[in-house]
CSV table of C-alpha atoms in Angstrom, one decimal:
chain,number,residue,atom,x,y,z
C,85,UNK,CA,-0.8,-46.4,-26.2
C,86,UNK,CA,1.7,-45.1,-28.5
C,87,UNK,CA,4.3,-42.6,-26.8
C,88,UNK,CA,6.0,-39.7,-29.2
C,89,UNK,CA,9.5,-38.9,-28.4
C,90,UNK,CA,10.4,-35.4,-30.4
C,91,UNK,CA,14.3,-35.3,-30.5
C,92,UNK,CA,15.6,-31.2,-29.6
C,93,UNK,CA,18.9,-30.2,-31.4
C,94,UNK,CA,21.3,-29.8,-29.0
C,95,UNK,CA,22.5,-26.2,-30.6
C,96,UNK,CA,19.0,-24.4,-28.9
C,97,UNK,CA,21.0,-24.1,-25.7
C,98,UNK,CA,18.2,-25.2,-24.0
C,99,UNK,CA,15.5,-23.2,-25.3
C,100,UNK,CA,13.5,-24.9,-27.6
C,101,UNK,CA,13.5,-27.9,-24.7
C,102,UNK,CA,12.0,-25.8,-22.4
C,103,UNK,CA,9.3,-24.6,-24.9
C,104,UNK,CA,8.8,-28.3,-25.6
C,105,UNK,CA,8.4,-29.1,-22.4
C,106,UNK,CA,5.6,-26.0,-21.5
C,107,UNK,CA,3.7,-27.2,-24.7
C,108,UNK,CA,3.8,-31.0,-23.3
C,109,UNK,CA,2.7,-29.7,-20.1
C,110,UNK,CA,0.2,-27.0,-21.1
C,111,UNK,CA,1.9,-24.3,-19.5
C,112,UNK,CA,1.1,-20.9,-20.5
C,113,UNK,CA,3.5,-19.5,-18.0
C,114,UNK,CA,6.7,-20.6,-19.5
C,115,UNK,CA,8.6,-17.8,-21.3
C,116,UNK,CA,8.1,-13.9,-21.3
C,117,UNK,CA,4.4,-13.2,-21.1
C,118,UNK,CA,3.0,-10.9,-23.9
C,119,UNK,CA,2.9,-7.3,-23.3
C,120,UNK,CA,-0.6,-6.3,-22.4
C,121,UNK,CA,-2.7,-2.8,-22.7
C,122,UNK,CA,-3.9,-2.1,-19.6
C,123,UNK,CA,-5.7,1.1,-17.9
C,124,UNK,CA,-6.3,2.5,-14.2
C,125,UNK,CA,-9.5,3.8,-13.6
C,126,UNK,CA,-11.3,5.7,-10.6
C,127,UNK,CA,-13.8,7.8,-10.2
C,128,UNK,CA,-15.6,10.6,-8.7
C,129,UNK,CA,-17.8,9.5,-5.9
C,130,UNK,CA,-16.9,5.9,-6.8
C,131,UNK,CA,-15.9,3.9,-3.6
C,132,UNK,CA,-12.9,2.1,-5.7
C,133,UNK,CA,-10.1,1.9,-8.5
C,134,UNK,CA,-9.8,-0.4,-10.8
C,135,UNK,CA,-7.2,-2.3,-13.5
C,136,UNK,CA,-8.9,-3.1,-16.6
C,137,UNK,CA,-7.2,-5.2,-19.2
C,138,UNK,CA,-8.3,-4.2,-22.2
C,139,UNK,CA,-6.0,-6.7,-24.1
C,140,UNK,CA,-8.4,-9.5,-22.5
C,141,UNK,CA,-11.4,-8.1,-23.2
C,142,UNK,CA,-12.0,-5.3,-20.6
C,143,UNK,CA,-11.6,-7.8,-17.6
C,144,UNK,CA,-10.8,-6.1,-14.4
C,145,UNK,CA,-7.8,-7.5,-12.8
C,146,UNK,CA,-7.6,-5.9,-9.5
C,147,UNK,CA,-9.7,-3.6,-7.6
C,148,UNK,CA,-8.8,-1.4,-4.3
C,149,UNK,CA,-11.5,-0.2,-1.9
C,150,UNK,CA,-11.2,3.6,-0.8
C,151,UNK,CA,-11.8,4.4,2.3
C,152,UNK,CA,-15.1,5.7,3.2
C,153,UNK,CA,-16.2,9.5,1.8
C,154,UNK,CA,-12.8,9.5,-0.5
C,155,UNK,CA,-12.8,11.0,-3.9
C,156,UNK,CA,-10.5,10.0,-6.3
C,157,UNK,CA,-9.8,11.9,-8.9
C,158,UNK,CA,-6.2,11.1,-9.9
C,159,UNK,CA,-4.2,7.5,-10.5
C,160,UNK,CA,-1.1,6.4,-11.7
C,161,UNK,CA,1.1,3.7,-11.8
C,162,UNK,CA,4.3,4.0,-10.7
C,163,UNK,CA,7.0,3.5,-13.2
C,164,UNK,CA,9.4,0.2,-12.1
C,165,UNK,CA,7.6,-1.2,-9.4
C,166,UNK,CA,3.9,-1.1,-11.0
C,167,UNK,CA,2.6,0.4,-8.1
C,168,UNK,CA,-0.6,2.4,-7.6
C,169,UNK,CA,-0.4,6.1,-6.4
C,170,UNK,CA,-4.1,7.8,-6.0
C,171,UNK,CA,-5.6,10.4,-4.3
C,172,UNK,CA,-8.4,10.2,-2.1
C,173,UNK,CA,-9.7,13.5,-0.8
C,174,UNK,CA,-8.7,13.4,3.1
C,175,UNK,CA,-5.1,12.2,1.7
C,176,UNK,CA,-2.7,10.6,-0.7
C,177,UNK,CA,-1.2,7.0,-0.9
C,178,UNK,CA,1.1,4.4,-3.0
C,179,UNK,CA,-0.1,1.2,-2.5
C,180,UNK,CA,1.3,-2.1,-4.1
C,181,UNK,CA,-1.3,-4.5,-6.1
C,182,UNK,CA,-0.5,-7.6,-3.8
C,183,UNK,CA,-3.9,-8.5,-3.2
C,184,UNK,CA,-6.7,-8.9,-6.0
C,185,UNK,CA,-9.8,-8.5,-3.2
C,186,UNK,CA,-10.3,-4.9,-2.7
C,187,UNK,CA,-7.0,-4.6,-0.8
C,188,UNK,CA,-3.3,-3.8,-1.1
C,189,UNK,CA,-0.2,-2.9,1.3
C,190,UNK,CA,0.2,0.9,1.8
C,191,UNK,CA,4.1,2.0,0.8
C,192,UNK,CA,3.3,5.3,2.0
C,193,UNK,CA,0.1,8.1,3.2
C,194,UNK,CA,-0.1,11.3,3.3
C,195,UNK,CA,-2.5,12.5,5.6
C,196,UNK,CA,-1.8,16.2,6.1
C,197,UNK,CA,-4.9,17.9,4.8
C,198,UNK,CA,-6.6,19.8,7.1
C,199,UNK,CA,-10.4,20.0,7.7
C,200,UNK,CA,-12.5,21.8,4.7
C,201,UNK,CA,-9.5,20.9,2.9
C,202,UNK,CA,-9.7,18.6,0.1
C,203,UNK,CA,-6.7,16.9,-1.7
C,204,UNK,CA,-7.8,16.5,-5.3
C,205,UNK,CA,-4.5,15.4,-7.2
C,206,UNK,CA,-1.7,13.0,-7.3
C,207,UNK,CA,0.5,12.8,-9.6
C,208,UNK,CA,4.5,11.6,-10.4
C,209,UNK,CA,6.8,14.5,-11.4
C,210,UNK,CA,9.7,13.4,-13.9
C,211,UNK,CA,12.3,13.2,-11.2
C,212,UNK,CA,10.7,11.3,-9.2
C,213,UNK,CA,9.4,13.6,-6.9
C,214,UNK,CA,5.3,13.6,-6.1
C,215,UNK,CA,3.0,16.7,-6.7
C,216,UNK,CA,-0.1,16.8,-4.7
C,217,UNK,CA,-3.0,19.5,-5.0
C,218,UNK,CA,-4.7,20.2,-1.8
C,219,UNK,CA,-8.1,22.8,-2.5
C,220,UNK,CA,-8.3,25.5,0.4
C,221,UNK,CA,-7.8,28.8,1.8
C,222,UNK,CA,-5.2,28.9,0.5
C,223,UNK,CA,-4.6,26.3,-1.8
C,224,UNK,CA,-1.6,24.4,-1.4
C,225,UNK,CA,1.0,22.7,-3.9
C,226,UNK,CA,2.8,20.1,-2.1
C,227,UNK,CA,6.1,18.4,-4.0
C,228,UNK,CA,7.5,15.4,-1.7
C,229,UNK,CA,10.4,13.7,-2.6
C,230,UNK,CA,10.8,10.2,-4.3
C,231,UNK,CA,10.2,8.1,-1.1
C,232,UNK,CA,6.8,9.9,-0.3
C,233,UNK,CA,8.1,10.9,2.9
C,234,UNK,CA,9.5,14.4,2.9
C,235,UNK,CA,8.4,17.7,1.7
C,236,UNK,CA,10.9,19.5,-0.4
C,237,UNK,CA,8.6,22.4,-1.3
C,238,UNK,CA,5.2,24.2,-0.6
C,239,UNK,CA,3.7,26.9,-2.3
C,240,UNK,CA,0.6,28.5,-0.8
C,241,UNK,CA,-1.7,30.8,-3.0
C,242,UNK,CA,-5.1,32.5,-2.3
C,243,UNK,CA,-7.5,31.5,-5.4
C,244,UNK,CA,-9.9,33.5,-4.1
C,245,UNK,CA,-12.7,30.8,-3.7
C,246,UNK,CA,-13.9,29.9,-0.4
C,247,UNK,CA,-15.8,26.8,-0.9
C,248,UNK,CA,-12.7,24.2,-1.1
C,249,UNK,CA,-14.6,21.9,-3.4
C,250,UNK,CA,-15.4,24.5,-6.5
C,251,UNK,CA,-11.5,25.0,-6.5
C,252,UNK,CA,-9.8,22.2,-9.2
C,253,UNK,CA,-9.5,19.1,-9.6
C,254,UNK,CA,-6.5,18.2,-11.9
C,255,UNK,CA,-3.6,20.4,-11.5
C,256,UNK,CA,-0.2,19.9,-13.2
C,257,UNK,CA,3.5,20.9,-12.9
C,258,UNK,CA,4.8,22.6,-16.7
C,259,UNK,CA,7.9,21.7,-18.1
C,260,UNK,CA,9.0,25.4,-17.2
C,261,UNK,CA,8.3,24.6,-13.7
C,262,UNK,CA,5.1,26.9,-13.4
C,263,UNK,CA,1.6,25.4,-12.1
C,264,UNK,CA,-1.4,24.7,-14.8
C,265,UNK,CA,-4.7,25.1,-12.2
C,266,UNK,CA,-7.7,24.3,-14.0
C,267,UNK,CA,-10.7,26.1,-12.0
C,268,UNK,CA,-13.9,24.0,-11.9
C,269,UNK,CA,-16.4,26.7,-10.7
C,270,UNK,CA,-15.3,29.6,-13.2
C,271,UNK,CA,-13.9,28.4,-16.6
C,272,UNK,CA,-10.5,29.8,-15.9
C,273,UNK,CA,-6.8,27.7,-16.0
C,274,UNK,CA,-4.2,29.6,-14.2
C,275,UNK,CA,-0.3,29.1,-14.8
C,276,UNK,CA,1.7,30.1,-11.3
C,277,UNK,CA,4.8,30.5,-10.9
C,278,UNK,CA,6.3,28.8,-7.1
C,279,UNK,CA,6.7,32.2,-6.1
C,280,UNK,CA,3.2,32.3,-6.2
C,281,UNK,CA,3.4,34.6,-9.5
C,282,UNK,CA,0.5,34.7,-11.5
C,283,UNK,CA,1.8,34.5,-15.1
C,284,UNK,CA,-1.4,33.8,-16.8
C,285,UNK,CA,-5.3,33.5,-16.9
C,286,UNK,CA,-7.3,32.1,-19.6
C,287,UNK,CA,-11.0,32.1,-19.9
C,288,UNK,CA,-12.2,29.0,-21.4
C,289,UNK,CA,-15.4,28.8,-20.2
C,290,UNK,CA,-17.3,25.5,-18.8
C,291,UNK,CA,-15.5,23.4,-16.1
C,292,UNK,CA,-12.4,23.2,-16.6
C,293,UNK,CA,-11.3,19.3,-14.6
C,294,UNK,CA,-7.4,18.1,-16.2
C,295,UNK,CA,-5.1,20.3,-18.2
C,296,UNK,CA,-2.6,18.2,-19.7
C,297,UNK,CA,0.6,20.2,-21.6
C,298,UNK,CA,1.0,18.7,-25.1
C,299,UNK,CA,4.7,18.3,-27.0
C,300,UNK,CA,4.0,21.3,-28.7
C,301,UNK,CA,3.1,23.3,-25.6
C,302,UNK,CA,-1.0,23.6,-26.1
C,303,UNK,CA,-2.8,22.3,-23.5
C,304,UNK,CA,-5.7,19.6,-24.2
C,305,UNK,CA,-8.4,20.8,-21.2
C,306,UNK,CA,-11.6,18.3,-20.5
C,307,UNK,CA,-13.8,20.7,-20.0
C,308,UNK,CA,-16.7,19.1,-17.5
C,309,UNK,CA,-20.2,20.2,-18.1
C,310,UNK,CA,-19.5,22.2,-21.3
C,311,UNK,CA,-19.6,18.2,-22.9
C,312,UNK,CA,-15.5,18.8,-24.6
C,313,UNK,CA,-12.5,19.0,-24.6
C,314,UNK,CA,-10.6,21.3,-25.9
C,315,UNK,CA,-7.0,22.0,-27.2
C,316,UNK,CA,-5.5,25.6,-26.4
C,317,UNK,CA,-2.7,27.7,-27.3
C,318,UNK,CA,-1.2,29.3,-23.9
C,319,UNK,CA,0.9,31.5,-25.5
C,320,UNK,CA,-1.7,33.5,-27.2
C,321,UNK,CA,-5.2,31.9,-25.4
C,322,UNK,CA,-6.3,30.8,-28.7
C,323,UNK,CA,-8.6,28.0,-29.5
C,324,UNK,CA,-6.5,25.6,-31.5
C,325,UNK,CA,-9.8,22.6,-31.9
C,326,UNK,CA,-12.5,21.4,-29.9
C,327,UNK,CA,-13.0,17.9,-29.7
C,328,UNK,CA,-16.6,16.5,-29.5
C,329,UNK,CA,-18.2,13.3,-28.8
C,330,UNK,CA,-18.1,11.0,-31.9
C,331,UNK,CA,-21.5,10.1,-33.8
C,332,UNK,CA,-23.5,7.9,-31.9
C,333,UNK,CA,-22.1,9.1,-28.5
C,334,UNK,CA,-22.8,11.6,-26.0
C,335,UNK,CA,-20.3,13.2,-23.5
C,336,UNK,CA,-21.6,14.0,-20.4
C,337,UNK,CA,-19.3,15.4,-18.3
C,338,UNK,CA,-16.1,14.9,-19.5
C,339,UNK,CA,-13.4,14.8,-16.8
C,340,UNK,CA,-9.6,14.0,-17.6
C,341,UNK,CA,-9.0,14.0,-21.3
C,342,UNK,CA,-5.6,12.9,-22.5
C,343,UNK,CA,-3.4,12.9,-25.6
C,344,UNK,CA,-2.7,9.0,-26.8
C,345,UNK,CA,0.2,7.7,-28.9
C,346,UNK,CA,-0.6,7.9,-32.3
C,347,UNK,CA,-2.8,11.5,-32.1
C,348,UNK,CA,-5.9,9.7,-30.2
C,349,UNK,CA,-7.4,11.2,-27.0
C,350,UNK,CA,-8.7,9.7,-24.5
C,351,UNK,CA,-12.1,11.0,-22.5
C,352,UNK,CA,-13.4,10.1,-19.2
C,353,UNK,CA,-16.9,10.7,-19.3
C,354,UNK,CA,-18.1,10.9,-15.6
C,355,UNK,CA,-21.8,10.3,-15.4
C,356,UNK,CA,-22.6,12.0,-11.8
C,357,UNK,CA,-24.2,14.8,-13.5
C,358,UNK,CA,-26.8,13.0,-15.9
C,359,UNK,CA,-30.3,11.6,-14.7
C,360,UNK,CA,-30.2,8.2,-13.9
C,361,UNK,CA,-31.8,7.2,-16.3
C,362,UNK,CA,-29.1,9.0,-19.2
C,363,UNK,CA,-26.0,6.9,-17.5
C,364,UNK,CA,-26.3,4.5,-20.7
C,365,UNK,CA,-23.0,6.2,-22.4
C,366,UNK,CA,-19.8,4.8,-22.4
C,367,UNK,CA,-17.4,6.1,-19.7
C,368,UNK,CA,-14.6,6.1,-21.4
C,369,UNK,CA,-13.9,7.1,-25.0
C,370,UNK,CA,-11.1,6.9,-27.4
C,371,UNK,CA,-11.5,9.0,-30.4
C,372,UNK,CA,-8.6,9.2,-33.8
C,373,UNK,CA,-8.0,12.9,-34.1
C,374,UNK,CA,-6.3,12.3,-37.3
C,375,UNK,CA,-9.3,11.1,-39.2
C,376,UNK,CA,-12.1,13.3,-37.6
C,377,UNK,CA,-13.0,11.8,-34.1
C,378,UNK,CA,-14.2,8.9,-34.9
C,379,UNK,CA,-14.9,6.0,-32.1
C,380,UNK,CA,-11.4,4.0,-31.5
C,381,UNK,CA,-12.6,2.3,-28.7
C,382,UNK,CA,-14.9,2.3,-25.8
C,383,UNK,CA,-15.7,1.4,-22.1
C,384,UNK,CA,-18.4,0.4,-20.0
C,385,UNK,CA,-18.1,-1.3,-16.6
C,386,UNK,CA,-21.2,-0.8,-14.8
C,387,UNK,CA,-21.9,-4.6,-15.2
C,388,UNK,CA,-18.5,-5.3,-13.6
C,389,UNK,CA,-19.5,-2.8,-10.7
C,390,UNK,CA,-17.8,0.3,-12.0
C,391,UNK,CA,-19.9,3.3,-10.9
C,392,UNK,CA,-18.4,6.4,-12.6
C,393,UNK,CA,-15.4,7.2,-14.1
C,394,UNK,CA,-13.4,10.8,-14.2
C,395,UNK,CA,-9.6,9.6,-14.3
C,396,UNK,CA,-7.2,7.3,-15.8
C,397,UNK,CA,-3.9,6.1,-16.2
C,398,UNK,CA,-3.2,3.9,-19.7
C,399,UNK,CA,-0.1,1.6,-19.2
C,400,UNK,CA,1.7,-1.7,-20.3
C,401,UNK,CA,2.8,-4.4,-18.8
């Protein structure tokens, strides 16, 4: 057998030895991995959450069980540490992805929800801090600090809807500091100020699920049952466009929509609405704004075990 011997100039410091050596030895490990796209999912009566890498062909990568009755409606991954913060209905929790078989350890839990209470959103503020949405009479905005741990700050206000579940879904905190409540029940999005201020109401219409504020200051709203999304002016309440499913798809119910890097949007289209036997859409979407909504890309993971989807968090890593 005849043995090759590949002679490595000494000036490489090292480095082109080492890559030698993990092509000789078949190692894919060796050297900085590639950056991947990647996406959180959940869903709306869905028992679990998800990691699907869409750089290797949709494959889920990790999965978390919820515990039993939760409904998640809000994920994100947690800048740094990569890991998982949801919301689950009775509660709130980070959790690291050290386990790929339905598990994970728990950093911290918020559990302070009271019953006929529902906590319906999770999300990171830009300090650091955590905001957290709880549905009720009254509804509650909770801001915790950076460890999870503390509350630095509630704000109480009556929407005037008893039923806990026909409250919101997917609030947010402005850049100006003032709450963006989408109702679900009655087609309005309120902006409140902490002082429990009511600064503005805008009738959109449908069921208003996520409000996301834009650069510019619009708001893109998915829009639930009314099958779009649409982006809004606040300052004046104006319709700026309404985004539709693309040709060839149909939007069911579409839950978190979201602004993407190069003017795409994203659409969650949660399927818990449609007869059984109309669950054969995609459940999420990814349509070009810039060249009319046409399909960019598409998801469906009921062969992998993914029931429904209404929220996401796109991230690299």
């Amino acid at each position: 057998m005849k043995r090759f011997i590949h002679k490595i100039s000494v000036h490489s410091r090292g480095m082109a030895l080492g890559a030698a050596l993990c092509a000789v030895a078949g190692l894919s490990a060796c050297g900085p991995k590639p950056v991947q796209d990647k996406i959180l999912i959940a869903g709306s009566y869905w028992d679990t959450i998800a990691v699907v890498n869409r750089s290797a062909g949709n494959t889920i990568e990790w999965k978390y069980g919820l515990p039993k009755g939760a409904e998640c409606n809000s994920v994100e991954i947690i800048p740094g540490t990569g890991d998982v913060l949801l919301s689950y209905k009775n509660g709130a929790r980070v959790v690291k992805r050290d386990s790929t078989n339905g598990g994970g350890t728990i950093v911290w839990d918020y559990t302070d929800v009271a019953p006929g209470e529902e906590l319906q959103t999770a999300t990171r503020l830009p300090d650091g801090g955590y905001l957290l949405g709880i549905c009720g009479t009254p509804a509650r905005f909770v801001e915790l600090d950076s460890t999870g741990l503390n509350v630095r700050r509630e704000v109480r206000y009556d929407l005037g809807i008893g039923d806990a579940h026909s409250q919101f879904r997917r609030m947010v905190k402005a850049r100006n500091g003032n709450y963006l409540v989408p109702i679900i029940t009655n087609g309005k999005l309120l902006e409140i100020k902490d002082d429990t201020t009511l600064v503005a109401e805008l009738n959109l219409g449908g069921n208003p699920f996520s409000v996301q504020e834009l650069p510019n200051g619009n708001l893109l709203v998915g829009l639930g049952d009314a099958h779009c999304a649409l982006e809004v002016d606040r300052s004046i309440g104006g319709l700026v466009r309404r985004i539709d499913a693309p040709a060839g798809v149909i939007f069911n119910f579409v839950g978190q929509a979201q602004l993407m890097p190069g003017g795409k949007v994203m659409v969650a289209n949660w399927q818990g609405h449609a007869p059984a036997d109309k669950r054969d859409t995609p459940q999420l979407i990814e349509v070009d704004l810039g060249k009319g909504t046409p399909l960019v890309w598409s998801y469906d993971g009921r062969k992998d075990g993914v029931r429904l989807v209404s929220a996401f968090f796109p991230f690299k890593e």
